[in-house]
Amino acid sequence: MSQTAAVEPFDGDYDYVIVGAGSAGCVLANRLSADPKIRVLLLEAGGRDNWIWFHIPVGYLFAIGNPRSDWMFETRAEPGLNGRALAYPRGRVLGGSSAINAMISMRGQAADYDGWCDLGLHGWGWNDVLPVFKRIEDHFLGETHHHQSGGEWRVEEPRIRWDVLDAVRQAAVEMGVPQTVDFNTGDNEGSGYFHVNQKKGLRWSAARGFLKPAMNRPNLRVETGVLVDRLAFTEGLAPSIEFLKSGKRFVVRPQSETILSAGSIGSIQILQRSGVGPGEHLLEAGVPITRDMKGVGRNLQDHLQQRAIYGVSGVKTLNETYHSLLGKAAMGLEYALFRRGPLTMAPSQLGIFTRSDPSQKRANIQFHIQPLSLDKFGDPLHRTPAITASACNLQPTSRGEIRIPSADPSAKPIIAPNYLATEKDRQVAADAIRVTRNLMRQPALAAYNPTETLPGPRVDDSDAALAKAAGDIGTTIFHPVGTAKMGSADDRDAVVDERLRVRGIPGLRIVDASVMPVITSGNTNTPTIMIADKGAEMIIADARTPN
């Protein structure tokens, strides 16, 4: 639909309009509408989460790569991946990516947040964010120094175990990595089982935890099937939002603030279509420049994993069960009766955080260990017993970008993560494969005869061979952040300040993973929810004491 089509005012008066009902948007809607005097409109492009595979944990196998639930993005052909392009799933449903992700509850490392503070972002250090992490949680460990119960974000133990994963954990100990029962104490170095965002064997998305308890509030309106096109700016007022719904174009302007929570890709698309972004890119896309902001869409960071696969023998993996009718029936029955077993599985069950080489000051690689193997998500599992040991660089130095190709709101973005662009990242990737090989040589695994099939025995142990192999087998673990980063007043590439206000545009904030200045050392969903809870607190406080 053309931008010149008739625009109708959207009915209702609202103090805040939140664009995007993903992990951050669900939290914001809950927190802001808790005051019955605050009127909130939440706009979501996707639909309701009323499909069974949004709730059975293993449903990510059916949700990823499905246009019902996934934006179906792809990266460009990446030079660092030897010319390969990757599928780049993002959730398109209430709950956003928390409805299709790995469900792994991970905060990162204390040093991540203290590093943000060192950049001049006061209030974002570990001691500042730990109370926020605690208050959002309903943790199975209960009240401890690091955790709390009673919050909306449910965290539980996995409801399945595998002998082969127990052996890998012991192999990590033999390699010098201690066991841990909790990765979320500020130092996640160790080996252990991931805690998951589930409740009694069902996925616990941000929609289920934060949005649904607030849905009946009369001051909260939730609209699905809404494609936000652009923002329009009027001096002295919060930006208005133009969006498409049911074949019509509408406009709405909040009384207080417009809040972008569409994620590290979606929020950037909206800003750039509104003429806010790098001027040269906007002109190439045919968009008039409203505000030339070089940082919008840049600073893209993601975790790239090297998916190593090892055949095993003498031990059960999911591969054999998957190809057995009897095995599938048993899995279904176990889940139906007890809410346990393989249908409760997160994509990865065992985690190992360690160092790619002894010179590293802290854990800089994370393993996702899986009792299965496949070519890529969406493909069937392999038929022979195998495990996958994926090691990712937690602190990448490569930076990419997001760009719109045109002003068309239906056009898919150009996603250029720029993986393995730096010598440091290539070295860590090569060293991570070496660590993987060392792990598989430990005595605890000898009985299962792990045999490398990917990258394969033909790849020798030289830096050059391993770096090339990393490009051949590397793939995303779906953690794009940083494209509208927070920064201090002297950071010319910063898009938002430490209170998440867009620089130079009154009445506009960004509250989602895009504001991270540097990626956290682990899975990024729980940090995004923390940012949203802290952001809501800031919004409410600033409304009470305006500048």
Coordinates of C-alpha atoms in Angstrom, one line a residue:
M1 CA 0.0 0.0 0.0
S2 CA 1.4 3.4 -0.9
Q3 CA 2.3 6.0 1.7
T4 CA 0.0 8.4 -0.1
A5 CA -3.1 6.2 0.7
A6 CA -5.7 7.8 3.0
V7 CA -4.7 7.7 6.6
E8 CA -7.4 7.3 9.2
P9 CA -7.0 8.3 12.9
F10 CA -7.0 5.3 15.1
D11 CA -9.7 5.4 17.8
G12 CA -8.8 6.0 21.4
D13 CA -6.5 8.2 23.4
Y14 CA -3.3 6.7 24.8
D15 CA -0.5 7.9 27.0
Y16 CA 2.0 5.4 25.6
V17 CA 2.1 3.4 22.3
I18 CA 4.4 0.4 22.4
V19 CA 5.5 -0.9 19.0
G20 CA 6.2 -4.7 19.2
A21 CA 4.8 -7.3 21.6
G22 CA 8.0 -9.3 21.8
S23 CA 10.0 -10.0 25.0
A24 CA 10.5 -6.3 25.8
G25 CA 7.0 -5.1 24.7
C26 CA 5.2 -7.6 26.8
V27 CA 7.1 -6.4 29.9
L28 CA 6.5 -2.8 29.1
A29 CA 2.8 -3.3 28.6
N30 CA 2.5 -5.1 31.9
R31 CA 4.5 -2.5 33.9
L32 CA 3.0 0.7 32.3
S33 CA -0.6 -0.5 32.5
A34 CA -0.2 -1.5 36.1
D35 CA -1.3 2.1 36.9
P36 CA -5.0 2.3 35.9
K37 CA -4.6 6.0 35.0
I38 CA -2.0 5.2 32.3
R39 CA -3.6 4.3 28.9
V40 CA -1.4 1.9 26.9
L41 CA -1.7 0.7 23.3
L42 CA 0.4 -2.3 22.2
L43 CA 0.9 -3.0 18.5
E44 CA 2.1 -6.4 17.3
A45 CA 2.6 -7.4 13.7
G46 CA 2.1 -11.1 14.4
G47 CA -0.9 -13.0 15.7
R48 CA -2.1 -14.5 18.9
D49 CA -0.1 -17.4 20.4
N50 CA -2.9 -19.8 20.1
W51 CA -1.0 -22.6 18.3
I52 CA -0.1 -25.7 20.2
W53 CA 3.6 -25.5 19.1
F54 CA 4.0 -22.2 20.9
H55 CA 3.5 -24.0 24.2
I56 CA 5.0 -27.5 23.8
P57 CA 8.7 -26.8 24.3
V58 CA 9.9 -28.8 21.3
G59 CA 7.6 -26.7 19.1
Y60 CA 10.5 -24.5 18.1
L61 CA 11.2 -27.2 15.5
F62 CA 7.9 -26.3 13.8
A63 CA 7.8 -22.6 14.6
I64 CA 11.3 -21.6 13.2
G65 CA 11.1 -21.3 9.4
N66 CA 7.3 -21.1 9.5
P67 CA 5.8 -17.8 8.3
R68 CA 3.0 -18.1 10.9
S69 CA 5.6 -17.5 13.6
D70 CA 8.8 -16.4 12.0
W71 CA 9.7 -13.2 10.0
M72 CA 11.7 -15.5 7.7
F73 CA 14.7 -13.2 7.4
E74 CA 18.0 -14.2 5.9
T75 CA 21.4 -12.7 6.1
R76 CA 23.4 -11.5 3.1
A77 CA 26.0 -13.9 1.7
E78 CA 28.6 -13.5 4.4
P79 CA 32.3 -13.3 3.4
G80 CA 33.4 -14.7 6.7
L81 CA 31.2 -17.7 6.2
N82 CA 32.8 -18.4 2.8
G83 CA 29.9 -16.9 0.9
R84 CA 27.1 -18.6 2.8
A85 CA 23.8 -16.9 3.8
L86 CA 22.0 -17.9 6.9
A87 CA 18.3 -18.1 7.9
Y88 CA 17.7 -15.5 10.6
P89 CA 14.6 -16.4 12.6
R90 CA 12.7 -13.7 14.5
G91 CA 9.5 -14.3 16.3
R92 CA 6.3 -12.9 14.7
V93 CA 3.7 -13.5 17.4
L94 CA 2.7 -12.3 20.8
G95 CA 5.8 -12.9 22.9
G96 CA 8.1 -12.4 19.9
S97 CA 11.2 -14.5 19.8
S98 CA 10.5 -15.8 23.4
A99 CA 7.7 -17.8 21.8
I100 CA 10.1 -19.7 19.5
N101 CA 13.5 -19.5 21.1
A102 CA 15.7 -21.9 23.1
M103 CA 14.1 -21.1 26.5
I104 CA 17.5 -20.8 28.1
S105 CA 17.6 -18.5 31.1
M106 CA 20.9 -16.8 31.0
R107 CA 22.0 -13.4 32.4
G108 CA 25.5 -13.1 31.1
Q109 CA 28.5 -12.1 33.2
A110 CA 28.9 -9.4 35.8
A111 CA 31.8 -8.0 33.7
D112 CA 29.4 -7.4 30.8
Y113 CA 27.3 -4.9 32.7
D114 CA 30.3 -3.4 34.5
G115 CA 31.7 -2.9 31.0
W116 CA 28.6 -1.0 30.1
C117 CA 29.1 1.2 33.1
D118 CA 32.7 1.8 32.1
L119 CA 31.3 3.3 28.9
G120 CA 29.6 6.0 30.9
L121 CA 26.3 4.3 31.2
H122 CA 25.6 4.9 34.9
G123 CA 23.0 2.6 36.5
W124 CA 23.8 -0.3 34.2
G125 CA 26.5 -2.0 36.2
W126 CA 26.1 -5.6 37.6
N127 CA 25.1 -4.3 41.1
D128 CA 22.5 -2.1 39.4
V129 CA 20.9 -4.8 37.2
L130 CA 21.1 -7.8 39.6
P131 CA 18.1 -6.5 41.7
V132 CA 16.1 -6.2 38.4
F133 CA 17.0 -9.7 37.3
K134 CA 15.8 -10.9 40.7
R135 CA 12.5 -9.1 40.9
I136 CA 11.4 -10.4 37.5
E137 CA 12.1 -14.0 38.4
D138 CA 10.0 -16.9 39.8
H139 CA 13.0 -19.2 40.2
F140 CA 12.9 -22.8 41.3
L141 CA 15.8 -22.2 43.6
G142 CA 13.7 -19.7 45.6
E143 CA 15.1 -16.9 47.7
T144 CA 18.9 -16.8 47.5
H145 CA 21.5 -14.1 47.1
H146 CA 21.2 -14.5 43.3
H147 CA 17.5 -15.4 42.8
Q148 CA 14.0 -14.8 43.9
S149 CA 10.5 -16.3 43.6
G150 CA 7.2 -14.6 42.9
G151 CA 8.1 -12.7 39.7
E152 CA 6.6 -13.2 36.3
W153 CA 9.6 -14.9 34.6
R154 CA 9.4 -18.6 35.5
V155 CA 12.7 -20.5 35.6
E156 CA 12.8 -24.3 36.1
E157 CA 15.2 -27.2 35.8
P158 CA 15.1 -29.3 32.6
R159 CA 12.7 -32.3 32.8
I160 CA 14.9 -34.8 31.0
R161 CA 18.4 -36.2 31.2
W162 CA 20.7 -38.1 28.9
D163 CA 23.6 -40.4 29.8
V164 CA 25.7 -39.1 27.0
L165 CA 25.3 -35.5 28.3
D166 CA 26.3 -36.6 31.8
A167 CA 29.4 -38.0 30.3
V168 CA 30.2 -34.8 28.4
R169 CA 29.8 -32.9 31.6
Q170 CA 32.3 -35.2 33.3
A171 CA 34.6 -34.8 30.3
A172 CA 34.5 -31.0 30.9
V173 CA 35.7 -31.6 34.5
E174 CA 38.5 -33.8 33.2
M175 CA 39.4 -30.9 30.9
G176 CA 39.6 -28.5 33.8
V177 CA 36.1 -26.9 33.7
P178 CA 34.4 -27.2 37.1
Q179 CA 30.8 -28.3 37.5
T180 CA 28.2 -25.6 38.4
V181 CA 24.5 -25.8 39.3
D182 CA 23.8 -22.1 38.4
F183 CA 25.2 -20.1 35.5
N184 CA 23.6 -16.9 36.7
T185 CA 25.7 -15.8 39.6
G186 CA 27.7 -13.2 37.6
D187 CA 30.5 -15.7 36.7
N188 CA 29.2 -18.4 34.4
E189 CA 32.4 -20.4 33.9
G190 CA 31.6 -24.0 34.4
S191 CA 29.6 -27.0 33.1
G192 CA 26.0 -27.7 33.9
Y193 CA 22.5 -28.0 32.8
F194 CA 20.7 -24.9 31.5
H195 CA 17.8 -23.6 33.5
V196 CA 14.8 -23.0 31.3
N197 CA 11.9 -20.7 30.9
Q198 CA 9.2 -23.3 31.4
K199 CA 6.5 -24.1 33.8
K200 CA 5.5 -27.7 34.4
G201 CA 6.7 -28.8 31.0
L202 CA 5.3 -25.9 29.0
R203 CA 7.1 -23.0 27.4
W204 CA 7.0 -19.8 29.5
S205 CA 7.1 -17.0 26.9
A206 CA 7.1 -13.3 27.7
A207 CA 3.4 -13.2 26.5
R208 CA 2.5 -15.9 29.0
G209 CA 4.4 -14.4 31.9
F210 CA 3.9 -10.7 31.5
L211 CA 1.3 -9.9 28.9
K212 CA -1.6 -12.3 29.6
P213 CA -2.0 -11.4 33.3
A214 CA -2.5 -7.8 32.1
M215 CA -4.7 -8.4 29.1
N216 CA -8.0 -7.8 30.9
R217 CA -7.0 -4.4 32.2
P218 CA -9.3 -1.8 30.7
N219 CA -6.4 0.7 30.2
L220 CA -4.4 -1.8 28.0
R221 CA -5.3 -2.4 24.4
V222 CA -3.5 -5.0 22.4
E223 CA -3.8 -5.0 18.6
T224 CA -2.3 -7.9 16.5
G225 CA -1.9 -8.1 12.7
V226 CA -0.4 -4.5 12.7
L227 CA 2.5 -3.6 10.5
V228 CA 4.0 -0.4 11.7
D229 CA 5.3 1.6 8.7
R230 CA 6.8 4.8 10.0
L231 CA 6.9 7.5 12.6
A232 CA 5.9 11.1 11.8
F233 CA 7.5 13.9 13.8
T234 CA 5.9 17.2 15.1
E235 CA 8.0 19.5 17.2
G236 CA 7.1 19.4 20.9
L237 CA 5.0 16.2 20.6
A238 CA 5.7 12.5 20.8
P239 CA 6.0 11.0 17.3
S240 CA 2.9 9.6 15.7
I241 CA 2.8 6.1 14.4
E242 CA 1.5 5.2 11.0
F243 CA 0.5 1.5 10.6
L244 CA -1.3 -0.9 8.3
K245 CA -4.1 -3.2 9.5
S246 CA -6.7 -5.0 7.6
G247 CA -5.9 -3.2 4.4
K248 CA -6.2 0.3 5.9
R249 CA -3.6 2.8 7.0
F250 CA -4.0 4.3 10.5
V251 CA -2.2 6.9 12.5
V252 CA -2.1 7.3 16.3
R253 CA -0.2 9.7 18.5
P254 CA 0.4 9.1 22.2
Q255 CA 0.1 11.9 24.7
S256 CA 3.4 11.0 26.4
E257 CA 5.8 8.7 24.5
T258 CA 6.2 6.4 21.6
I259 CA 8.3 3.3 22.5
L260 CA 9.9 1.1 19.9
S261 CA 10.2 -2.5 21.1
A262 CA 10.3 -4.2 17.8
G263 CA 13.8 -5.7 18.3
S264 CA 17.3 -5.2 16.9
I265 CA 15.9 -5.6 13.3
G266 CA 12.3 -4.3 13.5
S267 CA 13.0 -1.1 15.4
I268 CA 15.7 -0.2 13.0
Q269 CA 13.5 -0.8 10.0
I270 CA 10.9 1.6 11.4
L271 CA 13.4 4.2 12.2
Q272 CA 15.0 4.1 8.8
R273 CA 11.7 4.2 7.0
S274 CA 10.9 7.3 9.1
G275 CA 14.1 9.0 7.8
V276 CA 16.1 8.4 10.9
G277 CA 19.4 6.7 10.2
P278 CA 22.7 7.0 8.2
G279 CA 21.9 9.6 5.6
E280 CA 23.7 7.9 2.7
H281 CA 21.7 4.6 3.3
L282 CA 18.4 6.5 3.5
L283 CA 19.0 8.2 0.2
E284 CA 19.9 4.9 -1.4
A285 CA 16.6 3.5 -0.1
G286 CA 14.7 6.5 -1.4
V287 CA 13.7 7.8 2.0
P288 CA 14.0 11.5 2.8
I289 CA 16.3 12.3 5.7
T290 CA 14.6 13.4 8.8
R291 CA 17.6 13.0 11.1
D292 CA 21.0 11.8 10.0
M293 CA 22.0 9.3 12.7
K294 CA 25.0 7.2 11.7
G295 CA 24.5 4.7 14.5
V296 CA 21.0 3.5 13.6
G297 CA 21.4 0.0 12.3
R298 CA 25.1 -0.2 12.9
N299 CA 27.0 -2.0 15.8
L300 CA 25.1 -5.3 15.0
Q301 CA 26.5 -8.1 17.2
D302 CA 25.6 -11.7 17.3
H303 CA 26.9 -15.0 18.7
L304 CA 28.3 -17.3 15.9
Q305 CA 28.6 -21.0 16.8
Q306 CA 30.7 -23.7 15.3
R307 CA 28.5 -26.7 15.1
A308 CA 30.7 -29.7 15.5
I309 CA 29.0 -33.2 15.2
Y310 CA 30.4 -36.4 16.7
G311 CA 29.0 -39.9 16.0
V312 CA 28.8 -42.0 19.1
S313 CA 28.1 -45.7 19.9
G314 CA 26.8 -47.6 22.9
V315 CA 24.6 -44.8 24.2
K316 CA 21.2 -43.4 23.4
T317 CA 20.6 -40.2 21.5
L318 CA 17.5 -38.5 20.2
N319 CA 18.4 -39.5 16.6
E320 CA 17.3 -43.1 16.9
T321 CA 14.1 -42.2 18.9
Y322 CA 13.1 -39.7 16.3
H323 CA 13.2 -42.3 13.5
S324 CA 11.2 -44.9 15.5
L325 CA 7.4 -45.0 15.5
L326 CA 7.5 -46.7 18.8
G327 CA 10.0 -44.1 20.1
K328 CA 7.8 -41.3 19.0
A329 CA 4.8 -42.8 20.6
A330 CA 6.7 -43.3 23.9
M331 CA 7.8 -39.6 23.8
G332 CA 4.2 -38.5 23.3
L333 CA 2.9 -40.7 26.0
E334 CA 5.5 -39.6 28.5
Y335 CA 4.7 -35.9 27.8
A336 CA 1.0 -36.4 28.0
L337 CA 1.1 -38.3 31.3
F338 CA 4.0 -36.5 33.1
R339 CA 5.0 -33.4 31.1
R340 CA 8.5 -34.8 30.9
G341 CA 10.8 -36.3 28.3
P342 CA 12.1 -35.2 24.9
L343 CA 9.1 -33.0 24.1
T344 CA 10.1 -30.7 27.0
M345 CA 13.6 -30.3 25.5
A346 CA 15.2 -27.0 24.9
P347 CA 17.3 -27.1 21.7
S348 CA 20.4 -27.4 24.0
Q349 CA 20.4 -29.0 27.4
L350 CA 24.0 -29.0 28.6
G351 CA 26.1 -25.8 28.7
I352 CA 29.9 -25.4 29.1
F353 CA 31.4 -21.9 29.6
T354 CA 35.2 -21.9 29.4
R355 CA 38.1 -20.1 27.8
S356 CA 39.3 -20.5 24.2
D357 CA 42.9 -20.3 25.5
P358 CA 44.6 -19.7 28.8
S359 CA 45.3 -16.0 28.1
Q360 CA 41.6 -15.1 28.3
K361 CA 40.6 -13.1 31.4
R362 CA 37.2 -14.7 31.7
A363 CA 35.1 -17.4 30.0
N364 CA 34.8 -16.3 26.4
I365 CA 33.2 -19.4 24.7
Q366 CA 29.9 -21.1 25.4
F367 CA 29.1 -24.7 24.4
H368 CA 25.5 -25.8 23.6
I369 CA 25.6 -29.6 23.8
Q370 CA 22.8 -31.6 22.2
P371 CA 22.0 -35.3 22.2
L372 CA 21.2 -35.2 18.5
S373 CA 22.4 -34.1 15.2
L374 CA 20.9 -32.6 12.0
D375 CA 22.0 -30.5 9.1
K376 CA 20.1 -27.4 10.2
F377 CA 16.9 -26.6 12.1
G378 CA 13.9 -27.6 10.1
D379 CA 15.7 -30.7 8.7
P380 CA 15.1 -34.2 10.0
L381 CA 17.5 -35.6 12.6
H382 CA 20.3 -37.9 11.3
R383 CA 19.6 -41.6 11.5
T384 CA 22.7 -42.7 13.3
P385 CA 23.5 -41.9 17.0
A386 CA 25.3 -38.6 17.4
I387 CA 25.8 -35.5 19.5
T388 CA 26.3 -31.9 18.6
A389 CA 28.8 -29.7 20.4
S390 CA 28.4 -26.1 19.3
A391 CA 30.9 -23.5 20.6
C392 CA 30.3 -19.8 20.2
N393 CA 32.4 -16.7 20.8
L394 CA 30.7 -14.9 23.7
Q395 CA 32.5 -11.6 23.1
P396 CA 32.8 -11.1 19.4
T397 CA 34.7 -8.0 18.0
S398 CA 33.1 -8.1 14.5
R399 CA 30.3 -5.6 13.9
G400 CA 27.7 -5.7 11.3
E401 CA 24.6 -3.6 10.2
I402 CA 20.9 -3.6 9.3
R403 CA 19.6 -1.6 6.4
I404 CA 16.3 -1.2 4.6
P405 CA 16.5 -1.7 0.8
S406 CA 13.5 0.7 0.2
A407 CA 10.7 2.5 1.9
D408 CA 8.4 -0.4 1.3
P409 CA 7.3 -1.7 4.7
S410 CA 6.9 -5.3 3.3
A411 CA 10.5 -5.4 2.0
K412 CA 12.9 -7.6 4.0
P413 CA 15.9 -5.9 5.5
I414 CA 19.5 -6.3 4.5
I415 CA 21.1 -8.1 7.4
A416 CA 24.9 -8.1 7.3
P417 CA 26.3 -9.5 10.6
N418 CA 29.9 -9.4 9.2
Y419 CA 30.8 -12.6 11.0
L420 CA 34.5 -13.4 11.5
A421 CA 35.6 -10.1 10.1
T422 CA 38.3 -9.6 12.7
E423 CA 41.5 -11.6 13.2
K424 CA 40.6 -11.9 16.9
D425 CA 37.2 -13.5 16.1
R426 CA 38.9 -15.9 13.6
Q427 CA 41.4 -16.9 16.2
V428 CA 38.8 -17.5 18.8
A429 CA 36.8 -19.6 16.4
A430 CA 39.8 -21.7 15.5
D431 CA 40.7 -22.2 19.2
A432 CA 37.0 -23.1 20.0
I433 CA 37.2 -26.0 17.6
R434 CA 40.4 -27.1 19.3
V435 CA 38.7 -27.0 22.7
T436 CA 35.9 -29.1 21.2
R437 CA 38.3 -31.7 20.0
N438 CA 40.0 -31.7 23.4
L439 CA 36.7 -32.2 25.1
M440 CA 35.8 -35.2 23.0
R441 CA 39.2 -36.9 23.7
Q442 CA 38.6 -37.0 27.5
P443 CA 38.4 -40.4 29.2
A444 CA 34.8 -39.9 30.3
L445 CA 33.7 -40.2 26.7
A446 CA 36.0 -43.0 25.6
A447 CA 33.4 -45.7 26.1
Y448 CA 31.2 -44.0 23.5
N449 CA 33.9 -43.6 20.9
P450 CA 33.1 -40.1 19.7
T451 CA 34.0 -39.7 16.0
E452 CA 34.2 -36.3 14.4
T453 CA 32.0 -35.9 11.3
L454 CA 31.8 -32.1 11.3
P455 CA 34.1 -30.3 10.6
G456 CA 35.7 -33.7 10.0
P457 CA 39.1 -35.4 10.4
R458 CA 40.4 -33.9 7.1
V459 CA 40.5 -30.5 8.7
D460 CA 43.9 -30.3 10.3
D461 CA 44.8 -28.4 13.5
S462 CA 46.4 -25.3 11.9
D463 CA 44.9 -21.8 12.5
A464 CA 44.2 -21.4 8.8
A465 CA 42.4 -24.7 8.4
L466 CA 40.3 -24.2 11.5
A467 CA 39.4 -20.6 10.7
K468 CA 38.2 -21.8 7.2
A469 CA 36.3 -24.6 8.8
A470 CA 34.7 -22.1 11.2
G471 CA 33.4 -20.3 8.2
D472 CA 32.1 -23.5 6.7
I473 CA 30.2 -24.7 9.8
G474 CA 29.5 -21.5 11.6
T475 CA 25.9 -20.5 12.2
T476 CA 24.0 -18.0 14.3
I477 CA 22.4 -18.8 17.6
F478 CA 19.9 -16.0 17.0
H479 CA 21.2 -13.2 19.3
P480 CA 21.2 -10.0 17.3
V481 CA 21.7 -7.0 19.5
G482 CA 23.2 -3.5 19.6
T483 CA 21.8 -1.8 16.5
A484 CA 20.5 1.3 18.4
K485 CA 23.1 1.3 21.1
M486 CA 23.1 3.2 24.4
G487 CA 26.0 5.6 24.7
S488 CA 27.3 8.5 26.7
A489 CA 26.9 12.1 25.5
D490 CA 30.3 12.0 23.7
D491 CA 29.6 8.8 21.8
R492 CA 28.6 10.0 18.3
D493 CA 27.4 6.6 17.3
A494 CA 25.0 6.2 20.2
V495 CA 21.3 6.2 19.3
V496 CA 19.9 6.3 22.8
D497 CA 21.1 7.7 26.1
E498 CA 21.4 5.7 29.4
R499 CA 17.6 6.3 30.0
L500 CA 16.8 4.8 26.5
R501 CA 15.7 8.1 25.0
V502 CA 16.5 8.6 21.4
R503 CA 18.9 11.4 21.0
G504 CA 17.5 14.6 19.6
I505 CA 13.9 13.2 19.2
P506 CA 11.7 14.1 22.3
G507 CA 9.0 11.6 23.2
L508 CA 10.7 8.6 21.6
R509 CA 12.4 5.7 23.3
I510 CA 13.8 2.4 22.2
V511 CA 13.5 -0.5 24.7
D512 CA 14.7 -3.8 23.4
A513 CA 17.9 -5.7 22.6
S514 CA 19.0 -3.1 20.1
V515 CA 20.1 -0.8 22.9
M516 CA 22.8 -3.1 24.2
P517 CA 26.2 -1.3 23.6
V518 CA 28.0 -4.6 23.8
I519 CA 26.5 -8.1 23.6
T520 CA 26.2 -10.1 26.9
S521 CA 28.2 -13.3 27.4
G522 CA 25.3 -15.8 27.0
N523 CA 21.8 -16.1 25.7
T524 CA 20.2 -12.7 25.3
N525 CA 16.5 -13.1 26.0
T526 CA 16.6 -12.7 29.8
P527 CA 18.9 -9.6 29.5
T528 CA 16.3 -8.1 27.1
I529 CA 13.5 -8.6 29.6
M530 CA 15.7 -7.0 32.3
I531 CA 16.2 -4.0 30.0
A532 CA 12.5 -3.7 29.5
D533 CA 11.7 -3.9 33.2
K534 CA 14.4 -1.3 34.0
G535 CA 13.2 0.8 31.1
A536 CA 9.6 0.8 32.3
E537 CA 10.9 2.0 35.7
M538 CA 12.7 4.9 34.0
I539 CA 9.6 5.8 31.9
I540 CA 7.4 6.0 34.9
A541 CA 10.0 8.0 36.9
D542 CA 10.6 10.4 34.1
A543 CA 6.8 11.0 33.7
R544 CA 6.7 12.0 37.4
T545 CA 9.6 14.4 37.2
P546 CA 9.8 15.7 33.6
N547 CA 12.8 17.7 32.6

